[in-house]
Tab-separated table of C-alpha atoms in Angstrom:
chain	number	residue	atom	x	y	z
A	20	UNK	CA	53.170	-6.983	6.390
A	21	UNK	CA	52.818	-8.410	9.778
A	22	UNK	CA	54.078	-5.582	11.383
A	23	UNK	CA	52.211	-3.347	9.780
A	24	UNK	CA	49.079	-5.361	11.429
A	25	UNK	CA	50.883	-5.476	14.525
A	26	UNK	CA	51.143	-1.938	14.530
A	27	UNK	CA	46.929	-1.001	13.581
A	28	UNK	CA	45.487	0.381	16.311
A	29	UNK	CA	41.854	-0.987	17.469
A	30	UNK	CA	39.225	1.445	16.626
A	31	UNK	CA	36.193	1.784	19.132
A	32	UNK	CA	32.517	2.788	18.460
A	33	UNK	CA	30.154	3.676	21.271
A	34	UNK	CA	26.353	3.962	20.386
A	35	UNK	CA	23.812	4.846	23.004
A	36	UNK	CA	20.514	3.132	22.302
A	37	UNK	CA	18.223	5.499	24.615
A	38	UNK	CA	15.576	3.335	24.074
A	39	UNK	CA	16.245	0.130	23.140
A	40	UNK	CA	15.145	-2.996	24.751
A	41	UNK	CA	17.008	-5.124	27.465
A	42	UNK	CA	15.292	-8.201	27.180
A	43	UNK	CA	15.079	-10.896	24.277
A	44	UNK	CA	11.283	-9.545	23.989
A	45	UNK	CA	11.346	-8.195	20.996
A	46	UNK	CA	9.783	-9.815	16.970
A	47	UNK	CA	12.241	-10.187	14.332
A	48	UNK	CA	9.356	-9.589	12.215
A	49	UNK	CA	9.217	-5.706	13.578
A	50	UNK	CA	12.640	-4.796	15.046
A	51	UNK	CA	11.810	-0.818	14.742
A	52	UNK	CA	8.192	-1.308	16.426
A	53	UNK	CA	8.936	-3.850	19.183
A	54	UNK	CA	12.552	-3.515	20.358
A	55	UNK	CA	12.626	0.268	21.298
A	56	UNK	CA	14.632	1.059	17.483
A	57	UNK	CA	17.450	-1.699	18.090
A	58	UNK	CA	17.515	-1.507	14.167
A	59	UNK	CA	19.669	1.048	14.454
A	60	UNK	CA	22.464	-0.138	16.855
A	61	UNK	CA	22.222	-3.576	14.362
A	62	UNK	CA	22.862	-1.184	11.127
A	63	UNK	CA	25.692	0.279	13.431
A	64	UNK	CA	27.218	-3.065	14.190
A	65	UNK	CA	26.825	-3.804	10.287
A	66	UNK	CA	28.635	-0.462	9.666
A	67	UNK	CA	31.745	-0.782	12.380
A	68	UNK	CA	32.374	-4.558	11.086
A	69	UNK	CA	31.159	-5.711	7.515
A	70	UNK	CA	33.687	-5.169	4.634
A	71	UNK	CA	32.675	-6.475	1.651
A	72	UNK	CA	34.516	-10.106	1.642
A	73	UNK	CA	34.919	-9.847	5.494
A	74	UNK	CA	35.073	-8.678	8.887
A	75	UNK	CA	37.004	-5.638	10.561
A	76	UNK	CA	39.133	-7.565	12.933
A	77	UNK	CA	40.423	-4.394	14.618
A	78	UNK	CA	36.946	-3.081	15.499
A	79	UNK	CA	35.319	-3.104	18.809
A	80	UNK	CA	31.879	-1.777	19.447
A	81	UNK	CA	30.191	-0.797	22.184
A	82	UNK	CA	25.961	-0.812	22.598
A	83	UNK	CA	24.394	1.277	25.231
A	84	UNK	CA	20.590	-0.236	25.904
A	85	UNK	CA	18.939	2.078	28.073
A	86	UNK	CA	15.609	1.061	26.893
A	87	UNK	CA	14.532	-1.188	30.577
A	88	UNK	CA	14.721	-1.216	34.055
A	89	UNK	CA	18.657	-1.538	34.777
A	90	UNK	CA	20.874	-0.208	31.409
A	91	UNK	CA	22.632	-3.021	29.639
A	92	UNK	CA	25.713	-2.818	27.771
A	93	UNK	CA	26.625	-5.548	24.851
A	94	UNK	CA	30.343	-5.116	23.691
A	95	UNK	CA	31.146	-6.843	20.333
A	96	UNK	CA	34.652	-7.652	19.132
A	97	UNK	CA	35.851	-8.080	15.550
A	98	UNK	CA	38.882	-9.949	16.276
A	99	UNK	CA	36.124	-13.165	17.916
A	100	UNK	CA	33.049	-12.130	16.398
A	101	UNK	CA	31.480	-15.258	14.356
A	102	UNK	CA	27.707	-15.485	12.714
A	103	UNK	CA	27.778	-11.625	11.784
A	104	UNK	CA	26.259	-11.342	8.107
A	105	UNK	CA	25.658	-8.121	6.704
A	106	UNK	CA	21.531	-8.221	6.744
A	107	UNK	CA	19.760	-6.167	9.712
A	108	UNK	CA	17.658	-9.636	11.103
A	109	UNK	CA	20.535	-11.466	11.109
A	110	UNK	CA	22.629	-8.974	13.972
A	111	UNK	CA	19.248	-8.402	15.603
A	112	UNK	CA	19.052	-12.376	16.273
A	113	UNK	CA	22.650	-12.202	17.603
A	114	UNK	CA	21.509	-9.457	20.053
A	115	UNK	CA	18.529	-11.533	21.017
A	116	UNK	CA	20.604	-14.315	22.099
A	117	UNK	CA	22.989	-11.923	24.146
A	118	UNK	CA	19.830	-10.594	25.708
A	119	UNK	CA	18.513	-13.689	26.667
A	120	UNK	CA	22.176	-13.749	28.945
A	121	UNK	CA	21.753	-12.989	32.743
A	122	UNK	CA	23.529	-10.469	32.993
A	123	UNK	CA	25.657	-9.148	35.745
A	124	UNK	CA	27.826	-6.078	36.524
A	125	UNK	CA	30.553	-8.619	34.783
A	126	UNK	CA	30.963	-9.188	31.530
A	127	UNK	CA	29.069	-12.732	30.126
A	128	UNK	CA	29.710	-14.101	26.530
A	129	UNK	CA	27.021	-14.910	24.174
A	130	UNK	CA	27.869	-16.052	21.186
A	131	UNK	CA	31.780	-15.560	20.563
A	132	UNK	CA	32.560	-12.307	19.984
A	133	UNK	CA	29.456	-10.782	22.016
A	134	UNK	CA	29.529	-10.088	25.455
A	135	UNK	CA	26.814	-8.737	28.097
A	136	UNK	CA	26.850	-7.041	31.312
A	137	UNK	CA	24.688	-4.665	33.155
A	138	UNK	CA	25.636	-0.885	33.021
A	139	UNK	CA	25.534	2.310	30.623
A	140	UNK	CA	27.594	4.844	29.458
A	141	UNK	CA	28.855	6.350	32.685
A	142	UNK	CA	30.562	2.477	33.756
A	143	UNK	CA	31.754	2.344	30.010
A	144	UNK	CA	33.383	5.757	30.191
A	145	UNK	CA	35.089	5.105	33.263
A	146	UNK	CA	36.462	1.514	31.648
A	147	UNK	CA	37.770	3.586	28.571
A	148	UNK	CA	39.340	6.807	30.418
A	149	UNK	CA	42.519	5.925	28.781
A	150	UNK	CA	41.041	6.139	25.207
A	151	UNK	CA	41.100	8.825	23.170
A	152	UNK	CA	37.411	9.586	23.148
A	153	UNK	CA	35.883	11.835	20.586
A	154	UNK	CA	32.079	12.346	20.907
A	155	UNK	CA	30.203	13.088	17.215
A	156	UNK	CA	27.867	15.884	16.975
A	157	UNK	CA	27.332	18.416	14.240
A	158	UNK	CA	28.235	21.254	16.072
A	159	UNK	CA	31.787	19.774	16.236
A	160	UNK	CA	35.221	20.673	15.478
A	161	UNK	CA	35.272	19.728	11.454
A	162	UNK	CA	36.652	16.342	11.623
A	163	UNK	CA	38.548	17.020	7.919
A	164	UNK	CA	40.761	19.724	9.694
A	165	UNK	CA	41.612	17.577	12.147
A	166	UNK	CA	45.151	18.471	11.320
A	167	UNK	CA	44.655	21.669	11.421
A	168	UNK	CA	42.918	22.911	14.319
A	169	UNK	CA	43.272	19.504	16.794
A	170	UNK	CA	45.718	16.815	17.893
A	171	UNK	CA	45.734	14.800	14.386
A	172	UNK	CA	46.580	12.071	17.263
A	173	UNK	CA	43.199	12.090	17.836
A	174	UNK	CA	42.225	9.878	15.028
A	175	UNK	CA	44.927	6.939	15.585
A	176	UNK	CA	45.733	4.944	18.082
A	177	UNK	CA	43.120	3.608	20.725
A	178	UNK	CA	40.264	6.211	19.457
A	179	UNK	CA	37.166	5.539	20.834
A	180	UNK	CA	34.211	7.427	18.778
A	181	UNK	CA	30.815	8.306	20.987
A	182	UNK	CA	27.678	8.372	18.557
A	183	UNK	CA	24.081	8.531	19.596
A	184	UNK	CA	20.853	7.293	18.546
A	185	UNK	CA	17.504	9.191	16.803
A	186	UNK	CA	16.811	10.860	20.007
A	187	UNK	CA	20.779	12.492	20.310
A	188	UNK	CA	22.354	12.979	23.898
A	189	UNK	CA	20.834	13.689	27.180
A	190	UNK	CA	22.295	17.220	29.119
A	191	UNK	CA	23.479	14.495	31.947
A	192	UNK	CA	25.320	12.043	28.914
A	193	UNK	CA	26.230	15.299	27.376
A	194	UNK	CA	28.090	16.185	30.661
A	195	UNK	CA	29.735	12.729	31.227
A	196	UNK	CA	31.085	12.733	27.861
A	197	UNK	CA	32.309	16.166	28.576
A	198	UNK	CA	33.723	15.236	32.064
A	199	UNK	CA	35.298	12.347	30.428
A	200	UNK	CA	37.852	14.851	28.293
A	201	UNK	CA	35.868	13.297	24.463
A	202	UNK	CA	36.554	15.927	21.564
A	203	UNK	CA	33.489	16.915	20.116
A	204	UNK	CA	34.143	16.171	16.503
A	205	UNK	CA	31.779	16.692	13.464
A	206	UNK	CA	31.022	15.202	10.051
A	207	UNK	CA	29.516	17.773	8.557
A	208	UNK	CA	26.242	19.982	9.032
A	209	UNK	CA	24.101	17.350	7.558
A	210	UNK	CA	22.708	15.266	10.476
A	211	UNK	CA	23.224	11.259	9.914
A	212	UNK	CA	22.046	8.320	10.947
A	213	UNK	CA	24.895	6.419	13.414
A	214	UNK	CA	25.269	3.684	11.187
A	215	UNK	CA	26.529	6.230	8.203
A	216	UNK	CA	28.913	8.239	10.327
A	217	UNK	CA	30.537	4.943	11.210
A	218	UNK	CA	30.987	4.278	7.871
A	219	UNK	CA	32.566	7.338	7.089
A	220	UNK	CA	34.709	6.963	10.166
A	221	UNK	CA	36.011	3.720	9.145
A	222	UNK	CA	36.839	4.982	5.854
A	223	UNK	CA	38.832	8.556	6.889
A	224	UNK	CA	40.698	5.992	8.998
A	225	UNK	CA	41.171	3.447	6.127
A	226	UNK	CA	42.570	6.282	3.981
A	227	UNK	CA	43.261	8.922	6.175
A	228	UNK	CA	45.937	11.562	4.976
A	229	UNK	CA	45.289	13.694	7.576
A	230	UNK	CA	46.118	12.000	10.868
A	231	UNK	CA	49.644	11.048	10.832
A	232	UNK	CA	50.094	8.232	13.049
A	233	UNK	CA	51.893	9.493	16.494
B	2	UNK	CA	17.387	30.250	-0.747
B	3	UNK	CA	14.783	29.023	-3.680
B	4	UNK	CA	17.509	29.818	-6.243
B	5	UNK	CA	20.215	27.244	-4.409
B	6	UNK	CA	17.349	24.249	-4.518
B	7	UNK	CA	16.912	24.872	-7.838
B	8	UNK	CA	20.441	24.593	-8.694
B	9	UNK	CA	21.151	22.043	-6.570
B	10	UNK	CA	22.115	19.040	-8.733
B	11	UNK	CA	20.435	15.214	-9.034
B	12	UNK	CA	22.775	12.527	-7.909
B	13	UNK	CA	21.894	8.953	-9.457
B	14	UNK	CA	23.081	5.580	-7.807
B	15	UNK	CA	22.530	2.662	-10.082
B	16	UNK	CA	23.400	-0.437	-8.273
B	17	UNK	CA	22.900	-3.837	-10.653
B	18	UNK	CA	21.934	-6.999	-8.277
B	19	UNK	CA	23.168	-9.805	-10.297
B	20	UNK	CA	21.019	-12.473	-8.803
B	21	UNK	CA	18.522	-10.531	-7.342
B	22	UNK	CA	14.865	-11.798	-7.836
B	23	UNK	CA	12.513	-10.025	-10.153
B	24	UNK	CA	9.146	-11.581	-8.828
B	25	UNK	CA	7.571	-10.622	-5.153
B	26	UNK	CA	7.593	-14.185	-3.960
B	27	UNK	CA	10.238	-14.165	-1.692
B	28	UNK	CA	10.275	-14.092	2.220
B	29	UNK	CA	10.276	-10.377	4.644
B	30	UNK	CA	11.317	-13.613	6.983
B	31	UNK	CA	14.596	-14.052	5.043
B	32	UNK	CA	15.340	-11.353	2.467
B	33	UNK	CA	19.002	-13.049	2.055
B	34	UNK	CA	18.044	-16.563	1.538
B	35	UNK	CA	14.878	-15.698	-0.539
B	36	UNK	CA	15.641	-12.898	-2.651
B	37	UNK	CA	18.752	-13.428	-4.627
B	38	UNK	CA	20.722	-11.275	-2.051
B	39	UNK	CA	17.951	-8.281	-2.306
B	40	UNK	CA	18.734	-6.849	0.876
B	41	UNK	CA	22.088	-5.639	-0.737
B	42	UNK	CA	19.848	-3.561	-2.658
B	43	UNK	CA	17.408	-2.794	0.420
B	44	UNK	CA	20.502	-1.370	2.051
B	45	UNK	CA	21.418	0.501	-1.031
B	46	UNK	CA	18.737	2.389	-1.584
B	47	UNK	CA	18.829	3.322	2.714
B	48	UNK	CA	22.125	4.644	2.059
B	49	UNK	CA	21.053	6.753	-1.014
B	50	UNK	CA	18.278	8.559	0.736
B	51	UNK	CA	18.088	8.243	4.339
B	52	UNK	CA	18.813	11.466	6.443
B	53	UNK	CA	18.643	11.340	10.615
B	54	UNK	CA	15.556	13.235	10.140
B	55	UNK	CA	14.261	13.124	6.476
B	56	UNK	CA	14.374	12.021	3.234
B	57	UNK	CA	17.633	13.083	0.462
B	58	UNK	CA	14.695	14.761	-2.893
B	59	UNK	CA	17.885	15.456	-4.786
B	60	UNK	CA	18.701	11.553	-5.032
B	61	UNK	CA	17.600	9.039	-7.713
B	62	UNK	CA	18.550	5.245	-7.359
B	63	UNK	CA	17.952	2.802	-10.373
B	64	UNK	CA	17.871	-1.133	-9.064
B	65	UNK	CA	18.605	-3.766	-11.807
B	66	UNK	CA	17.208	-7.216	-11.218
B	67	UNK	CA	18.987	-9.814	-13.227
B	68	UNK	CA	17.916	-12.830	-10.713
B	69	UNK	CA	14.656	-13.454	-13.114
B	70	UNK	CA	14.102	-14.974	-16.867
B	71	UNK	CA	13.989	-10.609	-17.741
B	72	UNK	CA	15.997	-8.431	-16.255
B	73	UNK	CA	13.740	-5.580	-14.163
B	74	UNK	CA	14.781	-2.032	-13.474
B	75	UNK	CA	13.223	-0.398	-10.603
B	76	UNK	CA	13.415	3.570	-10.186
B	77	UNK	CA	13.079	5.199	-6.728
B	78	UNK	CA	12.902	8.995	-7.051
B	79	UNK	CA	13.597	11.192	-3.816
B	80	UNK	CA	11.025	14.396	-4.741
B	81	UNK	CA	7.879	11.425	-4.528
B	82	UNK	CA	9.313	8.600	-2.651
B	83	UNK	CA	6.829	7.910	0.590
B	84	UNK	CA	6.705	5.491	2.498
B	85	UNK	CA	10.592	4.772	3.139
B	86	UNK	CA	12.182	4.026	6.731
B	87	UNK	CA	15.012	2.826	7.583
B	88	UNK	CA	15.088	-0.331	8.337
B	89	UNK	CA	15.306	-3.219	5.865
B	90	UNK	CA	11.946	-4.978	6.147
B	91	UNK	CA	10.511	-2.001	5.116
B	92	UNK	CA	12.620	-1.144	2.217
B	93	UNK	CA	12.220	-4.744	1.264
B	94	UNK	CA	8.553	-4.748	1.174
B	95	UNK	CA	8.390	-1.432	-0.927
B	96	UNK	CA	10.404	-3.205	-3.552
B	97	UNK	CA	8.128	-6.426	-3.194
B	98	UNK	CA	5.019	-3.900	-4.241
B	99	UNK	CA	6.890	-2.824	-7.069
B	100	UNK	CA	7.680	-6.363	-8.135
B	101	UNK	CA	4.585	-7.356	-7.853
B	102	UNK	CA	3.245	-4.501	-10.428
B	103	UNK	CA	2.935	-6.423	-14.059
B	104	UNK	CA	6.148	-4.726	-15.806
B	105	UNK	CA	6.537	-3.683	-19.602
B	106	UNK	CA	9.121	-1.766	-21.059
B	107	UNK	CA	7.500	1.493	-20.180
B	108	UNK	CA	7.563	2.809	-16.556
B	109	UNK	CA	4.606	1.909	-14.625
B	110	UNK	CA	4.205	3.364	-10.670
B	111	UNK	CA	4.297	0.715	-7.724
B	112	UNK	CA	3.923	3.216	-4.921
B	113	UNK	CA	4.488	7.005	-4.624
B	114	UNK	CA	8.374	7.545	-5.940
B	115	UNK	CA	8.995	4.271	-6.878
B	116	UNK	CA	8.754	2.802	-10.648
B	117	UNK	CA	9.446	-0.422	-12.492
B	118	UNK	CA	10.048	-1.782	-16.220
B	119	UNK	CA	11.261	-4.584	-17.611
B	120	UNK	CA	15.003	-3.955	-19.097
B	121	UNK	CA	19.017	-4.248	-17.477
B	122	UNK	CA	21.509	-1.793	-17.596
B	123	UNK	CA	22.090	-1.615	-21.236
B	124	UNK	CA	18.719	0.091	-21.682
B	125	UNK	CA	19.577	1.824	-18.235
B	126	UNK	CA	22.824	3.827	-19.784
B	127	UNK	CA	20.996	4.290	-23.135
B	128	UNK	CA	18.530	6.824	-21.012
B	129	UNK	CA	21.441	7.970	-19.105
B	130	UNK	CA	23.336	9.191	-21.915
B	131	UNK	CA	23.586	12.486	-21.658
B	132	UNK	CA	24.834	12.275	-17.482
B	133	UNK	CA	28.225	12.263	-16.817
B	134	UNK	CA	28.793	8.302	-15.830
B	135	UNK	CA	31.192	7.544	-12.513
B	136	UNK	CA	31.696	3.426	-12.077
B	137	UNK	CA	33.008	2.906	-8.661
B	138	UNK	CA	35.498	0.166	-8.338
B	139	UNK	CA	38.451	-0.552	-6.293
B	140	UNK	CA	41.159	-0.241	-9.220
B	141	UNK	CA	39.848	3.363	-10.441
B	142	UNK	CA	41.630	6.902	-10.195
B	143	UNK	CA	41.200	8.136	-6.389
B	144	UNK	CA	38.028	9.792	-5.779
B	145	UNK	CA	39.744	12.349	-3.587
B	146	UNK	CA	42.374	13.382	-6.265
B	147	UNK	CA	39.502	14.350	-8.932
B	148	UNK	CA	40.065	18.067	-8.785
B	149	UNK	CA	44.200	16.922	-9.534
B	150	UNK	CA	44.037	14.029	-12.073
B	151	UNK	CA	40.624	14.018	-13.651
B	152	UNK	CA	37.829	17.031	-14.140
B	153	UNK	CA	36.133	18.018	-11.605
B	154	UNK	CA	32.997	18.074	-12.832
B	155	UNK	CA	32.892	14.812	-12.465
B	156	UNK	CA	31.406	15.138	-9.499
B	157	UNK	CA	29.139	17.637	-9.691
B	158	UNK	CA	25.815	18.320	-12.122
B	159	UNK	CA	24.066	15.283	-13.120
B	160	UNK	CA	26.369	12.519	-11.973
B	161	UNK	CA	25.180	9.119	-12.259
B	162	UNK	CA	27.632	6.432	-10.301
B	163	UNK	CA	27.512	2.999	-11.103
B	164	UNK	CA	28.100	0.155	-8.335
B	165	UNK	CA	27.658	-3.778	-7.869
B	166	UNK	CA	26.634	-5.816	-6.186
B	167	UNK	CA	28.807	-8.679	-4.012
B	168	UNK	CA	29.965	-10.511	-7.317
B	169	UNK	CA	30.923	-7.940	-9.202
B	170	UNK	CA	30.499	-6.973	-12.905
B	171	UNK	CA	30.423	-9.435	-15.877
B	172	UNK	CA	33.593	-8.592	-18.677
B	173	UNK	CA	30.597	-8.179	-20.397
B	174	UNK	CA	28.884	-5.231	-18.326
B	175	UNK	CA	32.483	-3.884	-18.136
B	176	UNK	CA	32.505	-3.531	-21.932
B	177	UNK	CA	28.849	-1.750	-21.612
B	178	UNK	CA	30.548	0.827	-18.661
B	179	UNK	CA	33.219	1.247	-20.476
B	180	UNK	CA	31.429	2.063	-24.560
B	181	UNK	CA	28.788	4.611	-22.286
B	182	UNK	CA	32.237	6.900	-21.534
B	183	UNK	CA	32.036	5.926	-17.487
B	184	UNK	CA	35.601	7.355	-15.687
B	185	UNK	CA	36.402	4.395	-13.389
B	186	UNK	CA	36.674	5.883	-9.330
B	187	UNK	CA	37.629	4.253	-6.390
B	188	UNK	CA	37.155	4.756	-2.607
B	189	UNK	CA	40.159	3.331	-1.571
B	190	UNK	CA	41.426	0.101	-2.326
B	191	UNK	CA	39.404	-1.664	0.968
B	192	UNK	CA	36.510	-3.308	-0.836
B	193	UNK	CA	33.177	-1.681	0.840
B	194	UNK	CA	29.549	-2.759	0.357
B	195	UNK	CA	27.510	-0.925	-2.184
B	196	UNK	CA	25.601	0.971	0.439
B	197	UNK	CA	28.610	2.099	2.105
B	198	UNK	CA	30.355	3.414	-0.900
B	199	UNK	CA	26.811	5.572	-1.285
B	200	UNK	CA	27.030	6.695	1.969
B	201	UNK	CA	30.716	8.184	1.262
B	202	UNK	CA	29.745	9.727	-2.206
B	203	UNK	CA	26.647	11.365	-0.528
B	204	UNK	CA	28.791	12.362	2.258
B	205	UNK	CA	31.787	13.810	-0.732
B	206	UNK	CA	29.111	15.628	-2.724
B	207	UNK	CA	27.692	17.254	0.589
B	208	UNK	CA	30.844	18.152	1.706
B	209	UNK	CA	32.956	18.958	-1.601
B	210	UNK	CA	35.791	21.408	-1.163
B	211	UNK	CA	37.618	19.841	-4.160
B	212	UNK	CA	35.067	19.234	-6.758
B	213	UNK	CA	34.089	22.637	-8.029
B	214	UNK	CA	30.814	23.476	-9.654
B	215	UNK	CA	30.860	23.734	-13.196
């Protein structure tokens, strides 16, 4: 048993908030309409972490604000991460408080488990380049024939998925992620919200028979 | 094109939330603390119908309150639902209309899509007895092996699945599952949220290579 932990590799999610807030200025009482849609990076958070009686401890996630003046990144890790409840207000609160942070080019602590620091997806990209990154888009490889027509390493070890918001990638982002070597991977034709492909993720990686572990 | 929609089949989600308030006075402030755990059921129905850029018409979702003195079923039907974003305060308020709407046994409308009676699930899977029943729970045959150990029709034509909420069923809703004919499924023996497992059937029945149409 514990080396079968010892041997789970952490799973990453990336989520680009294009325009989501950077400051604590946002109501609780109307995340969509005030915070520039951080609703959705909480239901991602909610998605990457919450099991039913507990956390993901293995999970790391990754939120790209790019909503104010200077990008923000909060990083959130399951093996610290305390006060996460499943409800969307409750995460939003947590990212308040991280907001609230001065942030720096370093990375600050909030609460435990969340950390701040100023920066987007270009600094994050260069932090990961020895992930395996694979970038989700419908237009991708089918991610159920993974075996089949990619490296089935691709989905263990330190596999960092790249997911965007409601608004989808920018040419530039488009071309960092492609610069950065990511796999463009897809979940089907249907187009999903981030929070569901994350779910989905978790769960081909929970039960995958596909992706023999290298 | 027209002849695919109208074969497309209905998928049903019936998720029963065991304590989960059956009057509107409870708090958009704090849907956890307030409701009887209603945001479960918030998240749910997101899950069931949400698209990145619409609304799922082929989905039906059937909410039973048990958190009152009588139970209350509420109906949310995809070809009229309006109304419904994606975030929880919004689902929640929706559902606070329709609680709010004096109930009988016979459906009455809240708002466009979205219905309410008094009644449980006993009543539920006496209207539902002619749709092939699926109850989701951690212990059942692998979803993925349907086409190999159980039929495969299962999953397709007028499938109706069957979740709970965080406490589980009663031995005494069991018994009710189990007399209505329901095959017992699993996801995989990690215990996932309601709204996750829906997002993983939605995303098997879009996706089906192994459950052939009947």
């Amino acid at each position: 048993m514990y080396l079968l932990l010892a041997f789970r590799a952490m799973r990453t999610f990336i989520v680009v908030g294009h325009k989501a807030i950077t400051t604590p200025n946002f109501s609780l009482e109307d995340i969509p309409g005030t915070s520039g849609r951080l609703d959705i990076l909480c239901r991602a958070v909610t998605a990457a972490f919450v099991l039913s009686h507990g956390i993901r401890k293995d999970v790391c996630v990754y939120l790209i604000l790019l909503g104010g003046e200077v990008p923000k990144t909060i990083r959130l890790v399951g093996e610290t991460l305390r006060h996460l409840n499943p409800d969307e207000r409750t995460t939003a609160a947590l990212l308040k408080k991280a907001l609230a942070v001065p942030a720096t080019p370093l990375w600050a602590m909030s609460t435990s488990g969340i950390f701040v620091r100023t920066g987007g997806l270009e600094q994050l990209l260069a932090d990961l380049k020895d992930a395996r990154l694979i970038y989700l888009r419908e237009d991708g490889a089918d991610i159920r024939n993974l075996d089949e027509g990619l490296d089935a390493c691709s989905l263990s070890g330190e596999a960092a998925f790249i997911l965007g918001d409601h608004t989808g990638m920018t040419p530039e982002e488009e071309c960092l992620i492609e610069q950065a070597g990511a796999k463009v991977v897809s979940l089907g034709s249907t187009s999903l919200h981030a929070d569901h492909c994350i779910v989905l993720i978790n769960w081909l990686l929970d039960n995958k028979p596909f992706a023999t572990v290298c």
